[in-house]
Coordinates of C-alpha atoms in Angstrom, one line a residue:
X1 CA -34.2 16.6 17.0
X2 CA -31.4 19.0 18.3
X3 CA -28.9 18.6 21.0
X4 CA -26.9 20.9 23.2
X5 CA -25.0 20.8 26.6
X6 CA -26.5 21.6 29.9
X7 CA -24.0 23.3 32.2
X8 CA -23.8 22.6 36.0
X9 CA -25.1 25.4 38.2
X10 CA -28.0 27.1 36.8
X11 CA -27.8 25.7 33.2
X12 CA -31.1 23.8 33.6
X13 CA -33.2 26.8 34.9
X14 CA -34.5 27.8 31.3
X15 CA -36.5 24.5 31.4
X16 CA -38.3 25.2 34.5
X17 CA -38.8 29.0 34.1
X18 CA -41.9 28.7 32.1
X19 CA -43.4 25.7 34.0
X20 CA -46.9 26.5 35.2
X21 CA -47.3 27.6 38.7
X22 CA -50.5 27.1 40.7
X23 CA -49.4 29.7 43.3
X24 CA -46.5 31.8 44.2
X25 CA -44.4 29.2 45.9
X26 CA -44.7 26.0 43.9
X27 CA -44.7 24.8 40.2
X28 CA -47.0 22.4 38.7
X29 CA -50.8 21.7 38.5
X30 CA -52.7 20.9 41.5
X31 CA -55.0 18.6 39.5
X32 CA -55.1 17.0 36.0
X33 CA -58.1 19.3 35.2
X34 CA -55.9 22.4 35.7
X35 CA -54.0 21.4 32.6
X36 CA -56.1 23.6 30.3
X37 CA -56.7 26.4 32.9
X38 CA -53.1 27.1 34.4
X39 CA -50.9 29.4 32.8
X40 CA -47.5 28.3 31.8
X41 CA -46.0 25.1 30.5
X42 CA -46.6 21.5 31.7
X43 CA -44.6 20.2 34.7
X44 CA -41.5 17.9 34.0
X45 CA -41.8 14.1 34.1
X46 CA -39.0 11.6 34.9
X47 CA -37.9 9.1 32.4
X48 CA -35.1 6.7 31.9
X49 CA -34.1 3.2 33.2
X50 CA -31.3 4.8 35.2
X51 CA -33.9 5.9 37.9
X52 CA -33.8 2.2 39.0
X53 CA -30.5 3.1 40.7
X54 CA -32.0 5.8 42.9
X55 CA -33.0 4.1 46.1
X56 CA -36.5 5.1 47.5
X57 CA -37.0 7.6 44.6
X58 CA -40.5 8.1 43.4
X59 CA -41.4 9.8 40.1
X60 CA -44.9 10.6 41.2
X61 CA -45.8 14.3 41.5
X62 CA -43.6 15.5 38.6
X63 CA -40.3 17.3 38.8
X64 CA -39.7 20.0 41.5
X65 CA -37.0 22.7 41.2
X66 CA -35.2 21.3 44.1
X67 CA -34.8 18.1 42.4
X68 CA -33.5 19.9 39.2
X69 CA -31.1 21.8 41.3
X70 CA -29.8 18.8 43.2
X71 CA -29.4 16.6 39.9
X72 CA -28.4 19.0 37.2
X73 CA -27.1 21.9 39.4
X74 CA -25.0 19.8 41.9
X75 CA -24.7 16.3 40.6
X76 CA -26.5 14.8 43.6
X77 CA -29.5 12.6 44.3
X78 CA -32.7 14.4 43.1
X79 CA -34.0 14.2 46.6
X80 CA -30.8 15.3 48.3
X81 CA -32.6 18.1 50.1
X82 CA -35.1 15.7 51.7
X83 CA -32.7 13.0 52.5
X84 CA -30.2 15.4 54.0
X85 CA -33.1 16.9 56.3
X86 CA -34.1 13.6 57.5
X87 CA -30.6 12.1 58.1
X88 CA -29.6 15.3 60.1
X89 CA -32.9 15.0 62.1
X90 CA -31.9 11.4 62.8
X91 CA -28.4 12.4 64.2
X92 CA -26.3 11.3 61.1
X93 CA -23.1 13.3 60.4
X94 CA -21.9 15.1 57.2
X95 CA -19.9 12.0 55.9
X96 CA -22.9 9.7 56.1
X97 CA -25.0 12.4 54.5
X98 CA -22.7 12.9 51.6
X99 CA -22.4 9.1 51.1
X100 CA -26.2 9.1 50.7
X101 CA -26.6 12.0 48.5
X102 CA -23.6 12.1 46.2
X103 CA -23.8 10.4 42.8
X104 CA -20.1 10.1 42.3
X105 CA -18.0 13.2 42.2
X106 CA -19.7 16.6 42.6
X107 CA -19.8 19.1 39.7
X108 CA -17.3 21.8 39.5
X109 CA -19.1 24.9 39.1
X110 CA -17.5 28.3 38.5
X111 CA -19.6 31.2 40.1
X112 CA -17.3 33.9 38.9
X113 CA -18.9 35.5 35.7
X114 CA -16.0 37.8 35.2
X115 CA -15.6 41.6 35.5
X116 CA -16.1 42.2 31.8
X117 CA -19.4 40.3 31.7
X118 CA -20.6 42.2 34.8
X119 CA -19.9 45.5 33.3
X120 CA -21.6 44.6 30.1
X121 CA -24.7 43.3 32.0
X122 CA -24.8 46.6 33.8
X123 CA -24.4 48.7 30.8
X124 CA -27.1 46.9 28.9
X125 CA -29.5 47.5 31.8
X126 CA -28.7 51.2 31.7
X127 CA -29.4 51.4 27.9
X128 CA -32.7 49.6 28.4
X129 CA -33.6 52.1 31.4
X130 CA -33.1 54.9 29.2
X131 CA -35.3 53.4 26.4
X132 CA -37.9 52.6 28.9
X133 CA -38.0 48.9 28.2
X134 CA -37.6 45.9 30.4
X135 CA -34.1 45.6 31.9
X136 CA -33.5 42.1 30.1
X137 CA -34.8 43.3 26.7
X138 CA -32.4 42.3 23.8
X139 CA -29.9 45.0 22.8
X140 CA -29.4 45.7 19.2
X141 CA -26.3 44.0 17.7
X142 CA -24.7 47.6 16.9
X143 CA -25.2 48.8 20.4
X144 CA -24.1 45.4 22.0
X145 CA -20.8 45.6 19.9
X146 CA -20.1 49.3 20.8
X147 CA -20.8 48.5 24.4
X148 CA -18.4 45.6 24.5
X149 CA -15.7 47.5 22.8
X150 CA -15.8 50.5 25.0
X151 CA -15.8 48.4 28.1
X152 CA -12.9 46.4 26.7
X153 CA -10.8 49.4 25.9
X154 CA -11.6 50.9 29.4
X155 CA -10.4 47.6 31.2
X156 CA -7.1 47.6 28.9
X157 CA -6.3 51.1 30.1
X158 CA -6.9 50.0 33.7
X159 CA -4.6 47.1 33.3
X160 CA -1.7 48.5 31.1
X161 CA -2.1 52.3 31.5
X162 CA -2.5 52.9 27.8
X163 CA -4.8 52.5 24.9
X164 CA -4.4 49.4 22.7
X165 CA -2.0 49.8 19.9
X166 CA -4.2 48.5 17.0
X167 CA -7.3 46.6 16.3
X168 CA -5.6 43.1 16.8
X169 CA -4.4 44.0 20.2
X170 CA -7.8 45.3 21.2
X171 CA -9.6 42.3 19.7
X172 CA -7.3 39.9 21.4
X173 CA -7.8 41.5 24.9
X174 CA -11.6 41.4 24.3
X175 CA -11.4 37.8 23.4
X176 CA -9.5 37.0 26.5
X177 CA -11.7 39.0 29.1
X178 CA -14.9 37.8 27.5
X179 CA -14.1 34.0 27.8
X180 CA -16.5 32.2 29.9
X181 CA -15.1 30.3 32.8
X182 CA -15.2 26.5 32.5
X183 CA -18.1 24.8 34.1
X184 CA -18.8 21.1 34.3
X185 CA -21.3 19.5 31.8
X186 CA -24.3 18.4 33.8
X187 CA -26.2 16.8 30.8
X188 CA -27.5 17.1 27.3
X189 CA -30.9 18.8 26.3
X190 CA -32.6 16.8 23.5
X191 CA -35.3 18.8 21.8
X192 CA -37.9 16.7 20.0
X193 CA -40.0 18.9 17.5
X194 CA -42.4 17.6 14.9
X195 CA -42.8 19.2 11.5
X196 CA -45.1 22.3 11.4
X197 CA -48.1 20.6 9.9
X198 CA -48.4 18.1 13.0
X199 CA -48.3 21.1 15.4
X200 CA -50.9 22.9 13.3
X201 CA -53.4 19.9 13.4
X202 CA -52.8 19.6 17.1
X203 CA -53.6 23.2 17.7
X204 CA -56.9 23.4 15.8
X205 CA -58.3 19.8 15.9
X206 CA -61.0 18.8 18.6
X207 CA -59.4 17.7 21.9
X208 CA -59.8 14.1 21.2
X209 CA -57.7 14.3 18.2
X210 CA -55.3 16.8 19.9
X211 CA -54.8 14.2 22.6
X212 CA -53.8 11.5 20.1
X213 CA -51.3 13.9 18.5
X214 CA -49.8 14.5 22.0
X215 CA -49.8 10.7 22.7
X216 CA -48.1 9.9 19.3
X217 CA -45.5 12.5 20.1
X218 CA -44.8 11.1 23.6
X219 CA -44.6 7.6 22.4
X220 CA -42.0 8.6 19.7
X221 CA -40.0 10.3 22.2
X222 CA -40.0 7.4 24.7
X223 CA -39.0 5.2 21.9
X224 CA -36.0 7.2 21.0
X225 CA -34.8 7.6 24.6
X226 CA -35.1 3.8 24.9
X227 CA -33.1 3.5 21.7
X228 CA -30.4 5.8 23.0
X229 CA -30.2 3.8 26.2
X230 CA -29.5 0.7 24.2
X231 CA -27.1 2.3 21.7
X232 CA -25.4 5.2 22.9
X233 CA -25.5 5.1 26.8
X234 CA -22.0 4.3 28.1
X235 CA -19.3 5.5 30.5
X236 CA -15.5 5.4 30.4
X237 CA -13.1 4.0 33.0
X238 CA -9.5 3.4 33.4
X239 CA -6.5 5.8 32.7
X240 CA -7.7 8.7 30.5
X241 CA -10.9 6.8 29.9
X242 CA -9.5 4.0 27.9
X243 CA -12.3 1.5 28.5
X244 CA -16.0 1.9 27.8
X245 CA -18.4 0.4 30.0
X246 CA -22.2 -0.3 29.9
X247 CA -24.5 1.5 32.2
X248 CA -27.9 0.7 33.6
X249 CA -29.6 3.5 31.8
X250 CA -30.2 7.1 31.7
X251 CA -31.9 9.5 34.2
X252 CA -33.8 12.1 32.1
X253 CA -36.6 14.8 32.6
X254 CA -39.1 15.6 29.9
X255 CA -40.6 19.1 29.7
X256 CA -43.2 19.5 26.9
X257 CA -43.8 23.1 25.7
X258 CA -46.7 24.1 23.5
X259 CA -45.6 27.2 21.4
X260 CA -42.6 29.1 20.1
X261 CA -41.3 32.4 21.3
X262 CA -43.6 34.2 18.9
X263 CA -46.7 32.4 20.3
X264 CA -47.2 30.1 17.3
X265 CA -48.3 26.6 17.9
X266 CA -45.1 24.6 18.4
X267 CA -45.6 21.2 20.2
X268 CA -42.0 20.1 21.4
X269 CA -40.4 18.4 24.2
X270 CA -37.2 19.1 25.9
X271 CA -35.5 15.9 27.3
X272 CA -32.9 16.7 29.7
X273 CA -30.5 13.8 30.1
X274 CA -28.3 13.8 33.2
X275 CA -24.5 13.3 33.0
X276 CA -24.7 11.0 36.0
X277 CA -24.9 7.3 35.1
X278 CA -24.5 4.1 37.0
X279 CA -22.1 1.3 35.8
X280 CA -23.7 -2.1 35.2
X281 CA -20.7 -3.9 36.3
X282 CA -20.1 -2.4 39.9
X283 CA -22.8 0.2 40.3
X284 CA -20.4 3.2 40.5
X285 CA -21.8 6.6 39.4
X286 CA -19.7 8.0 36.7
X287 CA -20.0 10.5 33.9
X288 CA -21.9 9.7 30.6
X289 CA -19.7 9.3 27.7
X290 CA -20.9 12.2 25.5
X291 CA -19.4 11.0 22.2
X292 CA -21.8 8.2 21.3
X293 CA -24.6 10.6 22.2
X294 CA -23.3 13.3 19.8
X295 CA -22.5 10.6 17.2
X296 CA -26.1 9.3 17.2
X297 CA -27.9 12.6 17.1
X298 CA -28.8 12.6 13.4
X299 CA -29.9 8.9 13.8
X300 CA -32.0 9.5 16.8
X301 CA -33.8 12.5 14.9
X302 CA -34.6 10.2 11.9
X303 CA -35.8 7.7 14.3
X304 CA -38.1 10.2 16.0
X305 CA -39.6 11.4 12.7
X306 CA -40.1 7.8 11.3
X307 CA -41.7 6.9 14.7
X308 CA -43.9 9.7 15.0
X309 CA -45.2 9.3 11.5
X310 CA -46.0 5.6 12.1
X311 CA -47.8 6.5 15.5
X312 CA -50.0 9.2 13.7
X313 CA -50.8 6.9 10.9
X314 CA -51.8 4.2 13.3
X315 CA -53.7 6.3 15.6
X316 CA -55.6 8.8 13.2
X317 CA -55.2 7.3 9.7
X318 CA -53.6 10.5 8.4
X319 CA -51.1 10.5 5.4
X320 CA -47.7 12.1 4.8
X321 CA -45.9 13.3 1.7
X322 CA -42.8 15.2 0.9
X323 CA -42.9 18.8 1.4
X324 CA -42.6 20.6 -2.0
X325 CA -39.5 22.7 -2.9
X326 CA -36.9 20.6 -1.2
X327 CA -33.5 21.7 -2.2
X328 CA -31.5 19.2 -4.4
X329 CA -29.3 17.1 -2.4
X330 CA -31.3 17.6 0.9
X331 CA -33.3 15.0 2.7
X332 CA -37.2 15.8 2.0
X333 CA -39.3 16.9 4.8
X334 CA -42.5 15.0 5.1
X335 CA -45.7 17.1 6.2
X336 CA -49.3 16.0 6.6
X337 CA -51.3 15.5 3.4
X338 CA -54.2 18.0 3.3
X339 CA -52.7 20.8 5.5
X340 CA -53.1 24.4 4.0
X341 CA -49.9 26.0 3.3
X342 CA -51.5 29.4 4.3
X343 CA -51.9 28.3 7.9
X344 CA -48.3 27.0 8.0
X345 CA -46.9 30.2 6.8
X346 CA -49.0 32.4 9.2
X347 CA -47.5 30.1 12.0
X348 CA -44.0 30.4 10.9
X349 CA -43.5 34.0 12.5
X350 CA -40.2 33.0 14.2
X351 CA -38.8 31.1 11.0
X352 CA -39.7 34.1 8.8
X353 CA -37.9 36.5 11.1
X354 CA -34.9 34.3 11.1
X355 CA -34.7 33.7 7.4
X356 CA -35.1 37.4 6.7
X357 CA -32.1 38.4 9.1
X358 CA -30.1 35.4 7.8
X359 CA -30.4 36.7 4.2
X360 CA -29.6 40.3 5.4
X361 CA -26.4 38.9 7.1
X362 CA -25.4 37.0 4.1
X363 CA -25.9 39.9 1.7
X364 CA -23.7 42.1 4.2
X365 CA -21.2 39.3 4.2
X366 CA -20.9 39.3 0.4
X367 CA -20.7 43.0 0.2
X368 CA -17.7 42.9 2.6
X369 CA -15.9 40.0 1.3
X370 CA -16.7 39.8 -2.4
X371 CA -17.9 36.3 -2.2
X372 CA -20.8 34.2 -0.6
X373 CA -20.2 32.4 2.8
X374 CA -19.0 29.0 2.9
X375 CA -20.8 26.3 4.9
X376 CA -19.1 27.0 8.1
X377 CA -19.6 30.8 7.8
X378 CA -23.2 30.3 6.7
X379 CA -23.8 28.1 9.9
X380 CA -22.4 31.0 12.0
X381 CA -24.6 33.6 10.2
X382 CA -27.6 31.3 10.8
X383 CA -26.8 31.2 14.6
X384 CA -26.3 34.9 14.6
X385 CA -29.6 35.5 13.0
X386 CA -31.4 33.2 15.5
X387 CA -29.9 35.3 18.4
X388 CA -30.5 38.6 16.8
X389 CA -34.3 37.9 16.3
X390 CA -34.9 36.3 19.7
X391 CA -37.4 38.5 21.6
X392 CA -38.3 38.2 25.2
X393 CA -40.4 35.1 25.9
X394 CA -44.0 36.3 26.0
X395 CA -46.2 36.1 29.2
X396 CA -47.2 32.5 30.1
X397 CA -50.8 31.6 28.7
X398 CA -53.2 28.6 29.7
X399 CA -53.6 25.9 27.2
X400 CA -57.4 27.0 26.9
X401 CA -56.1 30.5 26.0
X402 CA -53.6 29.3 23.4
X403 CA -56.2 27.0 21.7
X404 CA -58.7 29.8 21.6
X405 CA -56.1 32.3 20.0
X406 CA -55.0 29.6 17.5
X407 CA -58.6 28.9 16.6
X408 CA -59.3 32.5 16.0
X409 CA -56.1 32.9 13.9
X410 CA -57.1 29.8 11.8
X411 CA -60.4 31.2 11.2
X412 CA -58.8 34.5 9.9
X413 CA -56.5 32.9 7.7
X414 CA -58.8 30.1 6.2
X415 CA -61.9 32.1 6.1
X416 CA -64.3 31.0 9.0
X417 CA -64.9 28.1 11.4
X418 CA -66.4 26.0 8.5
X419 CA -63.3 26.2 6.7
X420 CA -61.3 25.3 9.8
X421 CA -63.5 22.2 10.3
X422 CA -63.2 21.2 6.7
X423 CA -59.4 21.5 6.8
X424 CA -59.3 19.1 9.8
X425 CA -61.6 16.6 8.3
X426 CA -59.4 16.7 5.1
X427 CA -56.1 16.1 7.0
X428 CA -57.8 13.1 8.9
X429 CA -59.2 11.8 5.6
X430 CA -55.8 12.2 4.0
X431 CA -54.9 8.6 4.9
X432 CA -58.1 7.0 3.7
X433 CA -58.1 3.3 3.9
X434 CA -60.6 0.4 2.8
X435 CA -63.0 -0.9 5.3
X436 CA -61.4 -3.7 7.3
X437 CA -63.0 -6.5 9.2
X438 CA -60.9 -6.9 12.2
X439 CA -58.3 -4.9 14.3
X440 CA -55.7 -7.3 13.4
X441 CA -56.3 -6.9 9.6
X442 CA -56.2 -3.0 10.2
X443 CA -52.9 -3.2 12.0
X444 CA -51.6 -5.4 9.2
X445 CA -52.8 -2.8 6.5
X446 CA -51.2 0.1 8.6
X447 CA -47.8 -1.8 8.9
X448 CA -47.7 -2.8 5.2
X449 CA -48.5 0.8 4.2
X450 CA -45.7 2.1 6.5
X451 CA -43.3 -0.5 5.4
X452 CA -43.9 0.4 1.5
X453 CA -43.4 4.2 2.4
X454 CA -40.2 3.3 4.4
X455 CA -38.9 1.2 1.5
X456 CA -39.5 4.2 -0.9
X457 CA -37.7 6.6 1.5
X458 CA -34.7 4.0 1.6
X459 CA -34.3 4.3 -2.1
X460 CA -34.5 8.0 -2.3
X461 CA -32.2 8.6 0.6
X462 CA -29.7 6.2 -0.9
X463 CA -29.9 7.7 -4.2
X464 CA -29.0 11.2 -2.6
X465 CA -26.7 10.3 0.3
X466 CA -25.5 6.7 0.1
X467 CA -25.5 6.9 3.8
X468 CA -24.7 3.4 5.5
X469 CA -26.4 4.2 8.9
X470 CA -29.6 5.3 7.4
X471 CA -29.8 2.2 5.4
X472 CA -29.4 0.0 8.5
X473 CA -31.7 2.2 10.5
X474 CA -34.5 2.5 8.1
X475 CA -34.2 -1.2 7.0
X476 CA -34.5 -2.3 10.7
X477 CA -37.5 0.0 11.1
X478 CA -39.2 -1.6 8.1
X479 CA -38.5 -5.1 9.2
X480 CA -39.8 -4.5 12.5
X481 CA -43.0 -3.5 11.1
X482 CA -43.0 -6.2 8.7
X483 CA -42.6 -8.8 11.5
X484 CA -45.6 -7.4 13.2
X485 CA -47.7 -7.6 10.0
X486 CA -46.4 -10.9 8.8
X487 CA -45.0 -9.3 5.5
X488 CA -41.9 -10.2 3.5
X489 CA -39.9 -7.3 2.4
X490 CA -38.0 -8.8 -0.5
X491 CA -38.4 -5.6 -2.6
X492 CA -36.8 -3.6 0.0
X493 CA -33.7 -5.8 0.3
X494 CA -33.3 -6.0 -3.3
X495 CA -33.4 -2.1 -3.6
X496 CA -30.9 -1.8 -0.9
X497 CA -28.6 -4.4 -2.4
X498 CA -28.9 -2.9 -5.8
X499 CA -27.7 0.6 -4.6
X500 CA -25.2 -0.6 -2.3

């Protein structure tokens, strides 16, 4: 799971841009049957206990762009547009309308993008026009840097009547004019992505199995959001936010996407959490304290992975194992047993492009500085590689079109439809278990197996990281499963106590 901030204004629009549109004026599906036929991503869904603080609000019908604009763009009630129209028609004045639609203080949005950014954007469009490509096509790094330097020098001359004295003066001026204006934080985007083997199984398995994968993914996302509401949802009050207060919950919108920018199968969900929260004590609408959210990002990510694995084991009887080739000191990534690595490699187009660019940037860094990049510099190079290899988002496709494409690609990689069916059968048989006489016995067997796997993970994690929060988190998860199954976990406690 990853996290980044959503800015007020239009910071949310990338979430709605790829949502399927049934016609030219509205987004979403006209019926559930359109899910596999309509082009684009699934409509957003409302989530979170904080919705209880919105009077007369219905989550039916999905999320509209007007609601996203009101909540994440302006910090108002999601139905502010409808409420305002009704109150105006009833003769209410502006103060009453604002009182009914505001969720605390409105967001401060800076609409001025700056002269430097405007000039750069115009220059980028001119370059693409000459090349005969779409106006928003990515510009090569060298061309982008040259354009930014040229425009910065032009603006320096206009302001001071001379050229910059040296590179330092030019760089300082460029840094000042290119700085983005401050805009309020409207929320946080939590992106939940399963490992590649899960997306691969979901892409080629029969629909009944694919739906179970989607349901397991959704259940894991819901579990993590509820956990964050219990352990990381607070606001701050008093002078300089000295006091931390409990809130009723979070208001969130979930957008599930099906592929990567390269078109490879990539089941993932963006959960946009609103910055607006309501205090439990007096019902005021204040800002979410972002520090606990950031502090619990890694714990939430681990919880999602653990819950998703447990859900898939329970629903499909699959098994997981550590991915081979894990670097020493790094947490092992767990993949489905039985998935063909050739298929995972074929559907890792985006990752391969990023890794190749990152290797190129690292080699250039070493040639220029005579040493390899440190941790901070390597992270910056990775981010640069990600941006440099980001192509335009492909045209929207229906789910049916995607599944047909992925099935054909899998047949080409594996050697025919029989090989694909055999792969799916092998993955589903990877967690083969003995015949059980009752569903209760089956649930007990699944919980015990998962608890044993979790205990082994705790020992391995502690041996590498000695991380206290991971001990508590994984132990709690194992004990929860044990209570359901009626199992004692003395071995787990002994292992933890021995290492600690």
